[in-house]
Amino acid sequence: MAAIPPSWINSEFLEKALRSNGKHPDVRVISFDIKRAALAGDHYGSEMYRATVKTRENGNTEETSVIIKLELTRGQLSETVKISNVFMQEVNAFTDVHGALSAILEDAIPDLQPFAAKCIYVHHAPQARGMVLEDLKTEGFRLANVSLGLDLKHCQLVLGKIAQYHAASIVLHEKNPNCFQKFLSNFYNSDSVKKFEPVVRGTIRSCAEMISTCPGYEKYVDVLHSLEDTLVPDMRKAIAMDDSGYNVLNHGDLWLNNIMFRYNEDSQQVQDVRFVDYQLSYYSSPVVDLFYFLIS
């Protein structure tokens, strides 16, 4: 990932993004500051930046913060990202279904809290594709302490929110059976898995090599080696959609770095949750999201 954002992210770009919803047609960007929004390696398929933007509209000056998420176009993983089309999968989630899912939930649940940040603008250009998203950090959301794991209250919030998301997708599918056509394919059943599989094999071999040096654990070395050729095919089979089963729109990558929480300022008790990074969204069994979250 490059630390310096592309030069085309400028005042003109930011003005176009902020005007795109039609609510601020005369907004002007006075100044802006862009910094990396995530550490290198935190998000494998994208580059993430946080832009703090000072604007003026109708004589009023304001400061706002947005997240700019760009498709990865440089580095070893860029070809895999392009082949798998994971960036557009997230764009499709935000532009094609999130609005409909939110509407279903708002009709059913009073005082509903959203499940995702708002997508402000989608950028398509020869040099790159990108999205401008609401900055959840300004709303008080942050990642949990990964080293501590999650307590019961955190888990209840996550499972409650993903249950709402799944349930709304069932209702939407009943209304429009073709609404999830773009989500029948995913990273694991695309051509990108051909590049991904050697990485898995190498990881397993490295793990087996390390385990072989740990007294008392040598018996697991053969078990790990036996997974080299079977893990990815078995994983693809496990997550495949079954027409005779119970299917929902899965988040697809429900682990701690993709879950943000808001806490009470005084008690520091967790209050709310949002999901980020929908690049692996796909239509399949809800057990996939549940299992993925539990093992993470």
XYZ file of C-alpha atoms in Angstrom:
296
model
C 0.000 0.000 0.000
C 1.211 3.469 -0.810
C 1.386 5.926 2.079
C 0.860 8.904 -0.243
C -2.651 9.221 -1.718
C -3.062 9.621 -5.496
C -2.790 13.181 -6.801
C -6.297 13.060 -8.281
C -7.748 13.087 -4.752
C -7.945 16.874 -4.631
C -10.394 19.672 -3.888
C -12.323 19.045 -7.092
C -12.754 15.361 -6.256
C -13.864 16.085 -2.690
C -16.337 18.749 -3.801
C -17.863 16.342 -6.310
C -18.211 13.706 -3.600
C -19.784 16.058 -1.048
C -22.223 17.446 -3.626
C -23.240 14.030 -4.977
C -26.267 13.493 -2.731
C -27.829 16.761 -3.917
C -28.111 18.196 -0.404
C -25.055 20.448 -0.666
C -24.959 21.715 -4.271
C -22.949 24.842 -3.423
C -20.414 23.417 -1.001
C -16.829 24.517 -1.600
C -13.670 22.900 -0.247
C -11.417 25.461 1.428
C -8.707 23.042 2.537
C -8.193 19.373 3.283
C -5.730 17.028 4.938
C -5.377 13.339 4.026
C -3.736 10.635 6.099
C -3.663 6.867 5.977
C -6.753 5.483 7.740
C -5.403 1.978 8.346
C -2.063 0.323 8.816
C -0.478 -1.442 5.862
C -1.850 -4.980 5.749
C -5.002 -4.257 7.765
C -7.100 -4.286 4.590
C -5.651 -6.536 1.910
C -7.826 -5.467 -1.003
C -7.864 -1.686 -0.712
C -6.082 1.512 0.222
C -7.740 3.483 3.017
C -7.418 7.210 3.674
C -9.091 9.627 6.075
C -9.709 13.104 4.681
C -10.401 15.983 7.055
C -12.136 18.589 4.904
C -12.868 22.237 5.687
C -15.811 23.492 3.639
C -17.876 26.618 3.110
C -21.509 26.772 1.998
C -23.934 29.713 2.128
C -21.508 31.667 4.283
C -21.096 28.871 6.842
C -17.764 27.133 7.433
C -17.652 23.526 8.619
C -15.163 20.709 9.040
C -16.030 17.142 8.148
C -14.177 13.856 7.952
C -14.675 11.104 5.385
C -13.062 7.785 4.567
C -11.748 7.327 1.026
C -11.449 3.669 0.089
C -9.583 2.897 -3.138
C -9.233 -0.314 -5.073
C -5.746 -1.747 -4.654
C -3.848 -1.156 -7.907
C -0.250 -1.564 -6.737
C 1.676 -4.369 -5.101
C 1.628 -8.158 -5.188
C -2.040 -8.491 -4.265
C -3.372 -6.028 -6.833
C -3.783 -8.641 -9.587
C -5.680 -10.969 -7.256
C -7.951 -8.092 -6.204
C -8.657 -7.275 -9.847
C -9.414 -10.869 -10.844
C -11.651 -11.511 -7.867
C -13.556 -8.235 -8.335
C -13.896 -7.876 -4.565
C -13.851 -4.095 -4.693
C -16.895 -3.958 -6.957
C -18.573 -6.516 -4.724
C -18.486 -3.961 -1.917
C -19.671 -1.197 -4.239
C -22.592 -3.456 -5.224
C -23.414 -4.065 -1.569
C -23.584 -0.349 -0.806
C -25.343 0.797 -3.984
C -27.627 -2.139 -4.821
C -28.869 -3.643 -1.560
C -27.927 -1.732 1.595
C -30.592 0.903 1.015
C -33.300 -1.720 0.526
C -32.144 -3.720 3.551
C -32.138 -0.590 5.717
C -35.661 0.327 4.574
C -36.957 -3.130 5.532
C -35.375 -2.898 8.976
C -36.563 0.663 9.581
C -40.139 -0.441 8.936
C -39.833 -3.276 11.439
C -37.635 -1.857 14.211
C -38.287 1.441 16.018
C -35.163 3.516 16.658
C -33.115 1.260 14.410
C -29.357 1.788 14.487
C -27.629 1.302 11.087
C -25.485 -1.743 10.341
C -22.969 0.106 8.132
C -21.496 3.487 7.356
C -23.190 5.558 4.662
C -21.687 5.468 1.193
C -21.427 9.099 0.087
C -19.956 8.717 -3.381
C -18.683 6.055 -5.797
C -15.836 6.968 -8.128
C -15.227 5.217 -11.458
C -12.267 6.362 -13.525
C -9.487 4.829 -15.649
C -6.886 5.458 -12.946
C -8.791 3.862 -10.079
C -12.101 3.005 -8.529
C -13.034 4.269 -5.117
C -15.705 5.073 -2.565
C -16.163 7.949 -0.159
C -17.714 6.724 3.069
C -18.997 8.199 6.294
C -16.217 8.281 8.896
C -17.537 6.192 11.767
C -14.749 7.453 14.007
C -16.410 10.874 14.148
C -19.512 9.120 15.517
C -17.470 7.600 18.320
C -16.912 4.147 16.808
C -13.605 2.333 17.153
C -12.154 -1.158 16.992
C -12.197 -3.324 20.086
C -8.972 -4.369 21.754
C -8.111 -7.443 19.679
C -5.727 -8.829 22.307
C -8.562 -8.978 24.854
C -11.156 -10.549 22.586
C -14.849 -9.789 23.048
C -16.975 -10.218 26.150
C -20.603 -11.344 26.160
C -22.078 -7.855 25.610
C -19.891 -7.244 22.547
C -20.866 -10.624 21.116
C -24.568 -10.042 21.745
C -24.407 -6.750 19.846
C -22.578 -8.341 16.906
C -24.882 -11.352 16.657
C -27.999 -9.228 17.062
C -26.907 -6.869 14.301
C -25.879 -9.604 11.856
C -29.177 -11.395 12.578
C -31.037 -8.230 11.529
C -28.928 -8.019 8.380
C -29.603 -11.659 7.498
C -33.309 -11.417 8.255
C -33.746 -8.317 6.110
C -32.017 -10.101 3.219
C -34.552 -12.940 3.453
C -37.426 -10.465 3.209
C -35.762 -8.657 0.306
C -35.194 -11.938 -1.526
C -38.850 -12.875 -1.086
C -39.841 -9.548 -2.637
C -37.262 -9.722 -5.421
C -35.782 -13.202 -6.045
C -33.172 -11.762 -8.433
C -31.823 -9.111 -6.059
C -28.703 -11.064 -5.071
C -27.551 -12.260 -8.488
C -24.325 -10.272 -8.138
C -23.617 -12.021 -4.848
C -23.804 -15.621 -6.053
C -20.095 -15.515 -6.849
C -17.459 -14.734 -4.251
C -13.710 -14.592 -3.731
C -13.458 -18.314 -3.041
C -15.227 -19.525 -6.177
C -13.604 -17.061 -8.583
C -10.387 -17.456 -10.579
C -8.574 -15.594 -7.805
C -8.593 -18.720 -5.649
C -5.925 -20.165 -7.967
C -3.572 -17.479 -6.654
C -4.896 -17.743 -3.115
C -4.464 -21.511 -2.739
C -0.625 -21.525 -2.871
C -0.622 -18.903 -0.117
C -2.729 -21.212 2.062
C -0.423 -24.153 1.367
C 2.627 -22.084 2.271
C 0.989 -20.869 5.482
C 0.142 -24.430 6.526
C 3.695 -25.620 5.811
C 5.145 -22.749 7.841
C 2.801 -23.503 10.708
C 3.717 -27.207 10.611
C 7.397 -26.322 10.657
C 6.929 -24.133 13.716
C 4.797 -26.719 15.529
C 7.481 -29.357 14.926
C 9.783 -27.386 17.239
C 7.272 -27.293 20.113
C 7.743 -30.253 22.505
C 4.526 -32.209 22.949
C 2.861 -30.878 19.804
C 4.796 -32.808 17.152
C 1.811 -35.119 16.634
C -0.062 -32.282 14.905
C 2.540 -31.842 12.168
C 1.118 -34.631 9.998
C -2.406 -33.341 10.569
C -1.403 -29.916 9.283
C 0.387 -31.355 6.252
C -2.751 -33.354 5.401
C -4.651 -30.069 5.043
C -2.363 -28.607 2.368
C -4.336 -30.028 -0.555
C -7.768 -30.258 1.044
C -8.353 -27.092 3.051
C -9.278 -24.708 0.220
C -11.481 -27.215 -1.693
C -13.266 -28.141 1.546
C -13.708 -24.467 2.413
C -15.177 -23.698 -1.012
C -17.573 -26.617 -0.640
C -18.615 -25.520 2.849
C -19.535 -21.977 1.835
C -21.248 -22.857 -1.454
C -24.899 -21.891 -1.713
C -27.379 -24.736 -1.468
C -30.708 -24.015 -3.184
C -32.443 -26.470 -0.883
C -31.061 -24.772 2.213
C -31.522 -21.536 4.116
C -29.676 -18.669 2.429
C -29.013 -15.036 3.317
C -26.729 -12.228 2.248
C -23.580 -12.798 4.299
C -21.158 -10.066 5.309
C -18.532 -12.655 4.414
C -15.582 -11.359 6.447
C -16.974 -10.927 9.943
C -13.855 -10.689 12.093
C -12.649 -8.154 14.646
C -10.948 -5.727 12.248
C -14.243 -5.340 10.358
C -16.373 -4.601 13.420
C -16.453 -1.180 15.092
C -18.024 -0.418 18.447
C -19.246 2.704 20.222
C -18.778 3.016 23.975
C -20.323 5.108 26.729
C -17.878 7.956 27.425
C -18.260 7.657 31.196
C -18.657 3.938 31.873
C -16.875 2.709 28.732
C -19.628 0.112 28.378
C -20.210 -0.940 24.773
C -23.412 0.510 23.282
C -23.556 0.004 19.533
C -21.873 -1.736 16.614
C -21.245 -1.196 12.885
C -19.786 -3.518 10.272
C -17.227 -2.381 7.701
C -15.589 -3.949 4.621
C -18.197 -5.774 2.549
C -15.772 -6.970 -0.157
C -16.486 -10.653 0.504
C -20.283 -10.340 0.625
C -22.079 -13.310 -0.876
C -25.366 -15.187 -0.782
C -25.196 -18.475 1.133
C -25.938 -20.085 4.496
C -26.050 -17.725 7.526
C -23.917 -20.277 9.375
C -20.922 -18.966 7.407
C -21.012 -15.540 9.092
C -21.772 -17.098 12.472
C -18.904 -19.594 12.302
C -16.452 -17.049 10.900
C -17.186 -14.658 13.746
C -16.973 -17.301 16.462
C -13.590 -18.647 15.393
C -12.141 -15.139 15.068
